[in-house]
Coordinates of C-alpha atoms in Angstrom, one line a residue:
X134 CA 99.6 83.8 100.1
X135 CA 97.3 86.6 102.3
X136 CA 96.5 88.2 99.1
X137 CA 95.8 87.1 95.6
X138 CA 94.2 89.3 92.9
X139 CA 93.9 87.9 89.0
X140 CA 92.8 89.7 85.7
X141 CA 91.8 92.8 87.5
X142 CA 90.0 95.4 85.5
X143 CA 88.3 98.5 86.2
X144 CA 86.7 100.4 83.5
X145 CA 84.9 104.1 83.3
X146 CA 83.2 104.6 79.7
X147 CA 85.5 102.9 77.3
X148 CA 88.6 104.0 79.6
X149 CA 90.2 100.9 81.4
X150 CA 92.4 102.8 84.6
X151 CA 93.2 99.2 85.8
X152 CA 93.6 96.5 82.9
X153 CA 94.3 92.5 83.4
X154 CA 96.0 93.5 86.5
X155 CA 97.4 90.5 89.1
X156 CA 99.4 90.9 91.8
X157 CA 99.7 88.8 95.2
X158 CA 101.2 89.4 98.9
X159 CA 102.5 86.7 101.2
X160 CA 102.2 86.9 104.6
X161 CA 104.4 89.3 106.5
X162 CA 106.0 90.8 103.4
X163 CA 106.1 94.7 102.5
X164 CA 105.1 94.9 99.1
X165 CA 105.3 98.0 96.8
X166 CA 102.9 99.1 94.2
X167 CA 105.0 102.1 92.5
X168 CA 104.3 103.6 88.8
X169 CA 104.1 107.2 87.7
X170 CA 101.2 109.6 88.0
X171 CA 97.9 108.3 86.7
X172 CA 99.2 104.8 86.1
X173 CA 95.9 103.6 88.3
X174 CA 98.0 102.4 91.7
X175 CA 95.0 103.9 93.7
X176 CA 92.3 102.4 91.6
X177 CA 93.8 98.9 92.8
X178 CA 94.0 100.1 96.4
X179 CA 90.0 101.4 95.8
X180 CA 89.0 98.1 94.3
X181 CA 90.4 95.9 96.9
X182 CA 88.7 98.0 99.3
X183 CA 85.5 98.0 98.1
X184 CA 85.5 101.7 97.1
X185 CA 84.9 100.9 93.5
X186 CA 83.1 97.9 92.2
X187 CA 85.4 95.9 89.7
X188 CA 84.7 95.8 86.7
X189 CA 86.4 92.2 85.6
X190 CA 88.6 90.4 87.7
X191 CA 88.6 88.1 91.7
X192 CA 90.4 89.4 94.5
X193 CA 90.9 87.0 97.4
X194 CA 92.0 87.4 101.0
X195 CA 92.6 85.3 103.3
X196 CA 91.2 82.3 101.1
X197 CA 88.1 84.5 100.8
X198 CA 86.9 85.9 97.6
X199 CA 85.9 89.7 98.6
X200 CA 85.6 90.9 94.8
X201 CA 82.2 92.1 95.6
X202 CA 82.5 93.0 99.4
X203 CA 81.4 96.5 100.6
X204 CA 84.4 98.7 102.3
X205 CA 83.2 97.9 105.8
X206 CA 82.8 94.5 105.5
X207 CA 86.3 94.5 104.0
X208 CA 87.8 96.7 107.1
X209 CA 85.8 93.7 109.5
X210 CA 88.0 91.2 107.6
X211 CA 91.4 92.6 109.0
X212 CA 92.4 95.2 105.6
X213 CA 93.2 98.4 106.8
X214 CA 94.0 101.8 104.6
X215 CA 95.2 104.9 104.4
X216 CA 94.3 107.7 101.4
X217 CA 96.3 110.6 99.7
X218 CA 93.9 112.8 101.1
X219 CA 94.3 112.6 104.8
X220 CA 90.6 111.9 106.6
X221 CA 91.6 113.4 110.3
X222 CA 89.5 114.8 113.2
X223 CA 91.7 118.2 112.9
X224 CA 90.1 119.5 116.3
X225 CA 90.8 116.1 118.4
X226 CA 94.0 115.6 119.6
X227 CA 96.4 113.2 118.1
X228 CA 94.8 110.3 120.9
X229 CA 91.4 110.9 120.3
X230 CA 92.0 110.5 116.6
X231 CA 93.4 107.2 117.0
X232 CA 90.9 106.0 119.7
X233 CA 87.8 107.0 117.3
X234 CA 89.3 104.5 115.1
X235 CA 89.0 101.7 117.4
X236 CA 84.9 101.0 116.0
X237 CA 85.7 97.9 115.0
X238 CA 87.8 96.0 118.2
X239 CA 86.5 96.1 120.7
X240 CA 83.0 96.9 120.3
X241 CA 80.6 98.3 123.1
X242 CA 76.8 98.0 122.5
X243 CA 74.9 101.5 123.4
X244 CA 74.0 99.3 126.6
X245 CA 77.0 99.4 127.5
X246 CA 77.9 102.6 126.9
X247 CA 75.3 103.9 128.5
X248 CA 75.2 102.4 131.9
X249 CA 78.9 102.5 132.2
X250 CA 79.3 98.3 131.9
X251 CA 82.5 96.6 133.6
X252 CA 82.6 95.6 129.6
X253 CA 82.6 99.0 128.6
X254 CA 85.6 100.2 131.2
X255 CA 87.3 97.5 130.3
X256 CA 87.1 98.2 126.2
X257 CA 88.0 101.8 127.0
X258 CA 91.1 101.0 129.0
X259 CA 92.3 97.9 126.7
X260 CA 91.7 101.0 123.8
X261 CA 93.2 103.6 125.4
X262 CA 96.1 101.6 126.1
X263 CA 96.7 100.4 122.6
X264 CA 96.1 103.4 121.2
X265 CA 99.4 104.5 123.0
X266 CA 101.4 101.9 121.5
X267 CA 100.4 102.8 117.8
X268 CA 101.4 106.2 118.7
X269 CA 104.8 105.2 120.3
X270 CA 104.8 102.8 116.8
X271 CA 104.6 105.7 114.4
X272 CA 106.5 108.3 116.4
X273 CA 103.8 110.2 117.5
X274 CA 103.7 109.3 121.4
X275 CA 104.9 112.9 122.7
X276 CA 102.4 114.7 120.2
X277 CA 99.7 112.6 121.8
X278 CA 98.0 115.8 123.7
X279 CA 98.5 118.2 120.6
X280 CA 95.3 119.3 118.3
X281 CA 96.0 117.0 114.6
X282 CA 95.6 120.3 112.8
X283 CA 98.9 121.9 114.3
X284 CA 101.2 119.2 113.6
X285 CA 103.3 119.2 110.8
X286 CA 102.5 117.3 107.3
X287 CA 104.8 114.6 107.5
X288 CA 103.4 113.8 111.2
X289 CA 99.3 114.5 110.0
X290 CA 100.5 111.6 107.5
X291 CA 101.5 109.3 110.3
X292 CA 98.0 110.0 111.8
X293 CA 96.7 108.6 109.6
X294 CA 98.6 105.9 109.6
X295 CA 97.8 105.7 113.1
X296 CA 94.2 105.6 113.0
X297 CA 94.4 102.8 110.0
X298 CA 96.3 100.5 112.7
X299 CA 93.6 101.0 115.2
X300 CA 91.2 98.7 113.1
X301 CA 93.7 96.3 113.9
X302 CA 94.6 95.3 110.1
X303 CA 96.6 91.9 109.6
X304 CA 97.3 93.6 106.0
X305 CA 97.8 97.5 106.1
X306 CA 97.7 99.2 102.7
X307 CA 99.2 102.2 102.5
X308 CA 98.6 105.1 100.0
X309 CA 101.3 107.5 99.0
X310 CA 102.4 107.6 102.6
X311 CA 105.4 108.9 101.7
X312 CA 103.6 112.1 99.6
X313 CA 104.7 115.7 100.6
X314 CA 107.7 114.8 103.7
X315 CA 111.0 116.0 104.0
X316 CA 113.7 114.0 104.2
X317 CA 113.7 113.4 107.6
X318 CA 110.2 112.4 107.9
X319 CA 110.5 110.3 104.8
X320 CA 113.3 108.3 107.2
X321 CA 111.3 108.4 110.2
X322 CA 108.1 106.9 108.4
X323 CA 110.0 103.9 106.8
X324 CA 111.4 103.2 109.8
X325 CA 108.0 103.0 111.3
X326 CA 106.6 100.9 108.2
X327 CA 109.5 98.4 109.1
X328 CA 108.0 98.2 112.5
X329 CA 104.5 97.4 111.6
X330 CA 105.8 94.5 109.7
X331 CA 108.3 93.5 112.8
X332 CA 104.7 93.6 114.7
X333 CA 103.2 91.0 112.6
X334 CA 101.6 93.3 110.3
X335 CA 101.5 92.2 106.1
X336 CA 102.0 96.0 104.3
X337 CA 101.3 96.6 101.0
X338 CA 102.4 100.2 99.7
X339 CA 101.3 102.4 96.7
X340 CA 103.8 105.0 96.2
X341 CA 105.1 107.4 93.4
X342 CA 108.6 107.9 95.4
X343 CA 111.2 105.6 94.2
X344 CA 112.5 106.0 97.7
X345 CA 110.0 103.4 99.1
X346 CA 112.3 100.6 97.0
X347 CA 114.9 100.6 100.2
X348 CA 111.5 99.0 102.0
X349 CA 110.4 96.6 100.2
X350 CA 110.7 92.7 99.9
X351 CA 109.0 92.9 96.5
X352 CA 107.9 95.1 94.0
X353 CA 105.6 95.4 91.3
X354 CA 105.2 98.6 88.8
X355 CA 101.9 99.3 87.0
X356 CA 102.0 101.7 84.1
X357 CA 98.9 102.9 81.9
X358 CA 97.0 100.1 84.2
X359 CA 99.2 97.1 83.5
X360 CA 101.8 95.3 85.1
X361 CA 104.9 95.5 83.4
X362 CA 107.0 94.0 85.8
X363 CA 107.7 92.2 89.3
X364 CA 110.7 91.6 91.1
X365 CA 112.9 92.1 93.8
X366 CA 114.2 96.1 94.3
X367 CA 117.6 96.1 92.9
X368 CA 115.8 94.5 89.6
X369 CA 113.0 96.7 89.2
X370 CA 115.6 99.7 89.8
X371 CA 117.7 98.6 86.7
X372 CA 114.7 97.9 84.3
X373 CA 114.5 99.8 81.2
X374 CA 110.8 99.3 81.2
X375 CA 110.4 101.2 84.5
X376 CA 113.1 103.6 83.6
X377 CA 111.1 104.7 80.6
X378 CA 107.7 104.5 82.1
X379 CA 109.1 107.2 84.7
X380 CA 111.8 109.3 82.6
X381 CA 110.2 109.0 79.5
X382 CA 111.9 106.1 76.4
X383 CA 114.6 108.4 75.3
X384 CA 116.4 107.9 79.2
X385 CA 119.2 106.3 79.3
X386 CA 120.3 105.1 82.9

């Protein structure tokens, strides 16, 4: 397992936003974490990446306990993520948004930057090449010179994904990547995420949109901070607890 989470709990005062939650992600998988609004999905992401401190439980990544790691430490270990609110540089071009996210790999010292050393020039050439490859992967290569603020919503969401890919993660965590997209944008995004897995990236997706089931190898369902079921997409789709969580206990499929 690349990611192992046991008994994860987060309390805000007397409220348990996440309650004794378990999830495992094997290397090479696409795993979906789904649930209705307010279920605790994004809180799980914030706990994994060190944005919130864990109240109780254990998070292990690639054999290392990261439960108490800070966000920058988690990123350096190879976990990348996106956010529901997309942090872009609106007045940077699409390409500049991606190249600016290569802060972790490779790294040039201030001496290298100031004196334009061969190491700095090699790193800059590498960054430009890899940024172009990432834009190809997410379908934004033709918009490389466009300002980020001029992109349609769906392309801005995928630019956020591209920025996360620039940290060169082994595990990419996508927080509601399909939110607000039209059907064409959704299909293009699903295809891009499949391409990421083909490039050796393990993917954990938080999503409210049930269309994500077509993408996932395995799905975990959370409601009111608790895991209610886990299984193959077709099993989850037919599960009465899942249907009740989304549509109410009186809904009959």
